[in-house]
Every structure is written in structure tokens, then in C-alpha cells.
């Protein structure tokens, strides 16, 4: 009898421990990854801005995998929303900010500037991607230029639909004539079943020194 | 038989000190989980994919 009670006690302790560890994991995933990524992203944005201001720093034509080279700002996500744009979309890169699909267009270039970002966890840069509507502004800042892209629409696609990244999205044989931008994130939230995809078109660009007109940053 | 009871008995010092030691032990466990275990496990979770690709 005493032995049975002892085993039951140990089993109980084990189950309680497992439960606590699972709760800790949820807390880590939903809260701590945001804390770590947000802190890191803010530092990288600050460093990039210092680079942009430095006469010695040159905007790279071919960015090394994992390097940050531009800043993405989306006024609808808040006036202080700024995330580094890294070259590449590996897991490690996306845990630090927004990733640029390699071999897609660079900011302002004719073709498709395609990027991926987390919708939940790891700083969740694209948490509110589904709130973007036609005409909303996506700013891409480089050393020389502010590129103003405006949302043209969205679609929900299976994870295998890589055609959204084409120079002219979803049109394999078309020759690109304009600069577009594509954002991908997971859909539905907390699931990897589908992808939420937002397309935008380059609307204007301004020299970096000049800055962006205030009305562009206004959220209606 | 109790795993946590055994730890409690093995901790040296008066009750107040034991409580502090237990708290420190718990913090160490949480830190190990946060820094090494959870980051290693997270890629196997089914909700973190944001890219399109094969």
C-alpha cells in the first residue's frame, strides 16, 4: 500500500512538472521570443541608421546572406514601427526581423521585392498584415532613398505557391515593367497551413536627405 | 517517495535558507529551458512557417 502511494506520488510530481514545463514553453514562445527579437531589431535599426548617415558606408548591390540592408516601415502598424530587412529567409534570419527572398528585386528595382516575416512570435513584424488595405503605405528605407509602396491587394495561398514571388506575381512568362513588393506571412495566425500574401506597387520615391512628405505617413 | 521532497531534504541550512536555495534552483532550471531547450524544440512546432517554398 505504501509502495503504491509512493509511486502515485512520484507520478503526480512528474505530471505536474511536465505541465509546468509546457506552460513555460508557451510563455517563452508567446512572450520571451518577442522581447528578444524586438530588442535585437531595435538595435539593428539604430545601427543601420547610423550606417546610412555615415559617408563611409555604401549600400551593397549584392547583400551577403544574413546582412541587414534596409529598414521597413509601415505607418499603419504604428508611427514607430521599423524593422530591419535582412538578406535571406532562413529560420534564424526570420527570428530577427523581416527576410528578403534571395534573387528577388532590391528596393525600388523593377521586379518583385519579396519579403517574409513572422505573424506571431519572434517580434511578429507582420502581426497585423491582414489589416493592410488597398492604398496603405509600406516604406522601404535605404541609404539613398525612401521607397513608397502602396498596397494593391492580398491573397491567401498554399505554402507551395512560390509564384507569388515572381517578378510579375503569379504570371510566369510576363516581363516586369514596374517595381512591386510582396509580403508573405503565415495564415491563419498560429498556423502554418496557408500563407497570407500582400502585394504592393511602387508609388513614389524620395531622396533620403529630403525625407518623406508628412501626408505619406498619415494613416487614414 | 518524493523527488522534490528529496531535494528539499538535501538542501543545507535552516528553512529560510532552503527556500532561497530552492528559488535559485528553480530559476536555473527556467534559464536552461529558455536559453537552450526551448529554442532547440521550437523549429519542430507546426506554427512558425511564414515563407512560401517547397
CSV table of C-alpha atoms in Angstrom, one decimal:
chain,number,residue,atom,x,y,z
A,1,UNK,CA,0.0,0.0,0.0
A,2,UNK,CA,2.7,2.4,1.0
A,3,UNK,CA,4.6,1.5,-2.2
A,4,UNK,CA,1.6,2.2,-4.4
A,5,UNK,CA,1.1,5.5,-2.7
A,6,UNK,CA,4.8,6.3,-3.3
A,7,UNK,CA,4.7,5.5,-7.0
A,8,UNK,CA,1.5,7.5,-7.4
A,9,UNK,CA,3.2,10.5,-5.6
A,10,UNK,CA,6.2,10.3,-7.9
A,11,UNK,CA,3.9,10.1,-11.0
A,12,UNK,CA,2.0,13.1,-9.7
A,13,UNK,CA,5.2,15.1,-9.3
A,14,UNK,CA,6.2,14.1,-12.8
A,15,UNK,CA,2.9,15.1,-14.4
A,16,UNK,CA,2.9,18.5,-12.5
A,17,UNK,CA,6.5,19.1,-13.7
A,18,UNK,CA,5.5,18.3,-17.3
A,19,UNK,CA,2.6,20.7,-17.1
A,20,UNK,CA,4.7,23.5,-15.7
A,21,UNK,CA,7.3,23.0,-18.4
A,22,UNK,CA,4.6,23.1,-21.1
A,23,UNK,CA,3.2,26.3,-19.7
A,24,UNK,CA,6.8,27.8,-19.5
A,25,UNK,CA,7.2,26.9,-23.2
A,26,UNK,CA,4.0,28.7,-24.1
A,27,UNK,CA,5.2,31.7,-22.2
A,28,UNK,CA,8.6,31.6,-23.8
A,29,UNK,CA,7.2,31.3,-27.3
A,30,UNK,CA,4.5,33.9,-27.0
A,31,UNK,CA,6.3,36.5,-24.9
A,32,UNK,CA,10.0,35.9,-24.5
A,33,UNK,CA,10.8,35.5,-28.2
A,34,UNK,CA,9.1,38.9,-28.8
A,35,UNK,CA,11.2,40.5,-26.1
A,36,UNK,CA,14.4,39.1,-27.5
A,37,UNK,CA,13.5,39.9,-31.2
A,38,UNK,CA,12.2,43.4,-30.5
A,39,UNK,CA,15.3,44.4,-28.6
A,40,UNK,CA,17.6,43.0,-31.2
A,41,UNK,CA,15.6,44.5,-34.1
A,42,UNK,CA,15.7,48.0,-32.5
A,43,UNK,CA,19.5,47.8,-32.1
A,44,UNK,CA,19.9,46.7,-35.7
A,45,UNK,CA,17.7,49.5,-37.0
A,46,UNK,CA,19.7,52.0,-35.0
A,47,UNK,CA,22.9,50.6,-36.4
A,48,UNK,CA,21.6,50.8,-39.9
A,49,UNK,CA,20.5,54.4,-39.5
A,50,UNK,CA,24.0,55.2,-38.3
A,51,UNK,CA,25.3,53.4,-41.4
A,52,UNK,CA,23.0,55.4,-43.7
A,53,UNK,CA,24.3,58.6,-42.1
A,54,UNK,CA,27.9,57.6,-42.4
A,55,UNK,CA,29.7,58.8,-45.6
A,56,UNK,CA,31.9,55.6,-45.5
A,57,UNK,CA,29.0,53.2,-45.7
A,58,UNK,CA,28.0,52.0,-49.2
A,59,UNK,CA,24.6,50.4,-49.9
A,60,UNK,CA,25.6,46.9,-51.0
A,61,UNK,CA,24.5,45.8,-54.5
A,62,UNK,CA,24.8,42.1,-53.6
A,63,UNK,CA,23.9,41.7,-49.9
A,64,UNK,CA,25.5,38.8,-48.0
A,65,UNK,CA,23.1,36.3,-46.6
A,66,UNK,CA,22.0,37.4,-43.1
A,67,UNK,CA,23.1,41.0,-43.5
A,68,UNK,CA,20.6,43.8,-42.9
A,69,UNK,CA,20.5,46.4,-45.7
A,70,UNK,CA,17.2,48.3,-45.5
A,71,UNK,CA,14.5,49.4,-43.0
A,72,UNK,CA,10.9,48.5,-43.5
A,73,UNK,CA,8.3,50.9,-42.0
A,74,UNK,CA,4.5,50.5,-42.2
A,75,UNK,CA,2.7,53.6,-40.8
A,76,UNK,CA,-0.5,51.5,-40.2
A,77,UNK,CA,1.4,49.3,-37.8
A,78,UNK,CA,2.4,52.4,-35.7
A,79,UNK,CA,4.5,55.5,-36.3
A,80,UNK,CA,7.5,53.9,-34.6
A,81,UNK,CA,7.2,50.6,-36.4
A,82,UNK,CA,10.6,49.9,-38.0
A,83,UNK,CA,12.2,46.6,-38.7
A,84,UNK,CA,15.4,45.6,-40.4
A,85,UNK,CA,15.2,43.9,-43.8
A,86,UNK,CA,17.7,41.0,-43.9
A,87,UNK,CA,19.0,39.2,-47.0
A,88,UNK,CA,17.6,35.7,-46.9
A,89,UNK,CA,14.6,33.9,-45.4
A,90,UNK,CA,16.2,31.2,-43.2
A,91,UNK,CA,14.7,30.4,-39.8
A,92,UNK,CA,17.4,32.2,-38.0
A,93,UNK,CA,17.0,35.4,-40.1
A,94,UNK,CA,13.2,35.5,-39.7
A,95,UNK,CA,13.6,35.2,-35.9
A,96,UNK,CA,15.4,38.6,-36.0
A,97,UNK,CA,13.3,40.6,-38.4
A,98,UNK,CA,12.0,40.7,-42.0
A,99,UNK,CA,13.7,38.5,-44.6
A,100,UNK,CA,14.3,39.3,-48.2
A,101,UNK,CA,13.8,36.3,-50.6
A,102,UNK,CA,17.1,35.9,-52.3
A,103,UNK,CA,17.2,36.6,-56.0
A,104,UNK,CA,14.1,38.8,-55.9
A,105,UNK,CA,14.3,42.5,-56.7
A,106,UNK,CA,16.0,45.0,-54.5
A,107,UNK,CA,14.2,48.1,-53.1
A,108,UNK,CA,13.0,50.3,-56.0
A,109,UNK,CA,14.1,47.9,-58.7
A,110,UNK,CA,11.7,46.8,-61.4
A,111,UNK,CA,10.5,43.4,-60.5
A,112,UNK,CA,9.3,41.9,-57.2
A,113,UNK,CA,10.8,42.9,-53.8
A,114,UNK,CA,9.6,39.9,-51.9
A,115,UNK,CA,9.9,39.6,-48.1
A,116,UNK,CA,8.7,37.2,-45.3
A,117,UNK,CA,8.0,38.0,-41.7
A,118,UNK,CA,6.5,36.3,-38.6
A,119,UNK,CA,2.9,37.0,-37.9
A,120,UNK,CA,3.1,35.6,-34.4
A,121,UNK,CA,6.1,35.2,-32.1
A,122,UNK,CA,9.7,36.4,-32.7
A,123,UNK,CA,8.8,40.1,-32.7
A,124,UNK,CA,5.9,39.4,-35.0
A,125,UNK,CA,6.7,42.1,-37.6
A,126,UNK,CA,3.7,41.1,-39.8
A,127,UNK,CA,1.3,40.5,-36.9
A,128,UNK,CA,-1.3,42.9,-38.5
A,129,UNK,CA,-0.6,42.1,-42.1
A,130,UNK,CA,-4.3,41.2,-42.6
A,131,UNK,CA,-5.3,44.8,-41.7
A,132,UNK,CA,-3.4,46.3,-44.7
A,133,UNK,CA,-5.8,47.6,-47.3
A,134,UNK,CA,-5.5,48.9,-50.8
A,135,UNK,CA,-3.6,52.2,-50.8
A,136,UNK,CA,-1.9,51.7,-47.4
A,137,UNK,CA,1.8,52.6,-47.4
A,138,UNK,CA,4.8,50.3,-47.0
A,139,UNK,CA,8.0,52.3,-46.8
A,140,UNK,CA,11.4,50.8,-47.6
A,141,UNK,CA,14.3,53.0,-46.5
A,142,UNK,CA,17.8,52.6,-47.9
A,143,UNK,CA,20.9,54.8,-47.6
A,144,UNK,CA,20.0,56.8,-50.7
A,145,UNK,CA,16.2,56.6,-50.9
A,146,UNK,CA,12.8,56.3,-49.3
A,147,UNK,CA,10.7,54.0,-51.5
A,148,UNK,CA,6.9,54.3,-51.0
A,149,UNK,CA,5.0,51.2,-52.0
A,150,UNK,CA,1.2,51.2,-51.8
A,151,UNK,CA,-0.8,48.0,-51.2
A,152,UNK,CA,-2.6,46.8,-54.2
A,153,UNK,CA,-4.3,43.7,-52.7
A,154,UNK,CA,-3.9,40.5,-50.9
A,155,UNK,CA,-4.4,36.7,-51.4
A,156,UNK,CA,-4.3,33.6,-49.3
A,157,UNK,CA,-2.3,30.8,-50.9
A,158,UNK,CA,-1.0,27.3,-50.1
A,159,UNK,CA,2.6,27.3,-48.8
A,160,UNK,CA,3.8,25.8,-52.0
A,161,UNK,CA,2.7,28.7,-54.2
A,162,UNK,CA,6.0,30.2,-55.0
A,163,UNK,CA,4.6,32.0,-58.0
A,164,UNK,CA,3.7,34.9,-55.7
A,165,UNK,CA,7.4,35.7,-55.7
A,166,UNK,CA,7.8,36.0,-59.5
A,167,UNK,CA,8.9,39.4,-61.0
A,168,UNK,CA,5.3,39.8,-62.0
A,169,UNK,CA,3.5,37.9,-59.2
A,170,UNK,CA,1.6,34.8,-60.4
A,171,UNK,CA,2.5,35.4,-64.1
A,172,UNK,CA,5.4,33.1,-65.0
A,173,UNK,CA,6.1,34.4,-68.5
A,174,UNK,CA,5.4,38.1,-68.0
A,175,UNK,CA,8.2,40.7,-68.4
A,176,UNK,CA,8.2,43.0,-65.4
A,177,UNK,CA,7.6,46.7,-66.1
A,178,UNK,CA,7.1,48.1,-62.6
A,179,UNK,CA,8.5,47.7,-59.2
A,180,UNK,CA,6.3,45.7,-56.9
A,181,UNK,CA,6.6,44.4,-53.4
A,182,UNK,CA,5.3,41.2,-51.9
A,183,UNK,CA,5.0,40.3,-48.2
A,184,UNK,CA,4.3,36.7,-47.0
A,185,UNK,CA,3.4,35.5,-43.5
A,186,UNK,CA,1.6,32.6,-42.0
A,187,UNK,CA,-2.2,32.1,-42.1
A,188,UNK,CA,-4.3,31.6,-40.1
A,189,UNK,CA,-2.5,33.1,-37.1
A,190,UNK,CA,-0.6,30.4,-35.1
A,191,UNK,CA,-0.9,28.0,-38.1
A,192,UNK,CA,1.3,27.1,-41.0
A,193,UNK,CA,-1.5,25.8,-43.1
A,194,UNK,CA,-1.6,28.7,-45.6
A,195,UNK,CA,0.2,31.9,-46.3
A,196,UNK,CA,-1.2,35.4,-46.2
A,197,UNK,CA,0.3,37.4,-49.1
A,198,UNK,CA,0.1,41.2,-49.6
A,199,UNK,CA,1.1,42.8,-52.8
A,200,UNK,CA,2.1,46.5,-53.2
A,201,UNK,CA,3.3,48.7,-56.1
A,202,UNK,CA,6.0,51.4,-56.0
A,203,UNK,CA,4.2,54.7,-55.9
A,204,UNK,CA,6.9,57.2,-55.3
A,205,UNK,CA,10.5,57.6,-54.1
A,206,UNK,CA,12.2,60.4,-52.3
A,207,UNK,CA,15.9,61.2,-51.8
A,208,UNK,CA,16.9,60.1,-48.3
A,209,UNK,CA,18.1,63.6,-47.3
A,210,UNK,CA,14.7,65.1,-48.3
A,211,UNK,CA,12.7,62.6,-46.2
A,212,UNK,CA,9.1,61.5,-46.8
A,213,UNK,CA,6.3,64.1,-47.1
A,214,UNK,CA,4.2,64.0,-43.9
A,215,UNK,CA,1.0,63.1,-45.7
A,216,UNK,CA,2.5,59.8,-46.9
A,217,UNK,CA,3.0,58.8,-43.3
A,218,UNK,CA,-0.6,59.7,-42.3
A,219,UNK,CA,-2.9,56.8,-41.5
A,220,UNK,CA,-6.4,57.3,-42.7
B,1,UNK,CA,9.0,8.7,-2.1
B,2,UNK,CA,9.1,12.2,-3.4
B,3,UNK,CA,11.6,13.8,-5.8
B,4,UNK,CA,11.0,17.3,-4.7
B,5,UNK,CA,10.9,16.2,-1.0
B,6,UNK,CA,14.3,14.6,-1.5
B,7,UNK,CA,15.8,17.8,-3.0
B,8,UNK,CA,14.3,19.8,-0.1
B,9,UNK,CA,15.9,17.4,2.5
B,10,UNK,CA,19.3,17.6,0.7
B,11,UNK,CA,19.4,21.4,0.7
B,12,UNK,CA,21.6,22.6,3.6
B,13,UNK,CA,20.8,25.2,6.2
B,14,UNK,CA,17.7,26.5,8.0
B,15,UNK,CA,14.3,26.6,6.4
B,16,UNK,CA,14.7,30.2,5.2
B,17,UNK,CA,17.9,29.5,3.5
B,18,UNK,CA,16.5,26.3,2.0
B,19,UNK,CA,13.7,28.4,0.5
B,20,UNK,CA,16.2,30.8,-1.1
B,21,UNK,CA,18.2,27.8,-2.5
B,22,UNK,CA,15.1,26.3,-3.9
B,23,UNK,CA,14.2,29.5,-5.6
B,24,UNK,CA,17.7,29.8,-7.1
B,25,UNK,CA,17.5,26.2,-8.4
B,26,UNK,CA,14.1,26.9,-10.0
B,27,UNK,CA,15.5,30.0,-11.7
B,28,UNK,CA,18.4,28.0,-13.0
B,29,UNK,CA,16.1,25.4,-14.5
B,30,UNK,CA,13.9,28.1,-16.2
B,31,UNK,CA,17.0,29.8,-17.6
B,32,UNK,CA,18.3,26.5,-19.1
B,33,UNK,CA,14.9,25.9,-20.6
B,34,UNK,CA,14.6,29.4,-22.1
B,35,UNK,CA,18.2,29.7,-23.4
B,36,UNK,CA,18.8,26.2,-24.7
B,37,UNK,CA,15.9,23.7,-24.6
B,38,UNK,CA,13.0,25.8,-26.0
B,39,UNK,CA,15.0,27.3,-28.9
B,40,UNK,CA,16.1,23.8,-29.9
B,41,UNK,CA,12.5,22.5,-29.7
B,42,UNK,CA,10.7,25.4,-31.4
B,43,UNK,CA,11.6,24.6,-35.0
B,44,UNK,CA,9.6,21.4,-34.7
B,45,UNK,CA,6.4,23.2,-33.7
B,46,UNK,CA,3.9,23.5,-36.5
B,47,UNK,CA,3.1,27.2,-36.4
B,48,UNK,CA,6.2,29.1,-37.2
B,49,UNK,CA,6.4,29.0,-41.0
B,50,UNK,CA,6.0,32.2,-42.9
B,51,UNK,CA,7.7,31.7,-46.3
B,52,UNK,CA,6.5,30.2,-49.5
B,53,UNK,CA,8.6,27.4,-50.9
B,54,UNK,CA,8.8,23.6,-51.2
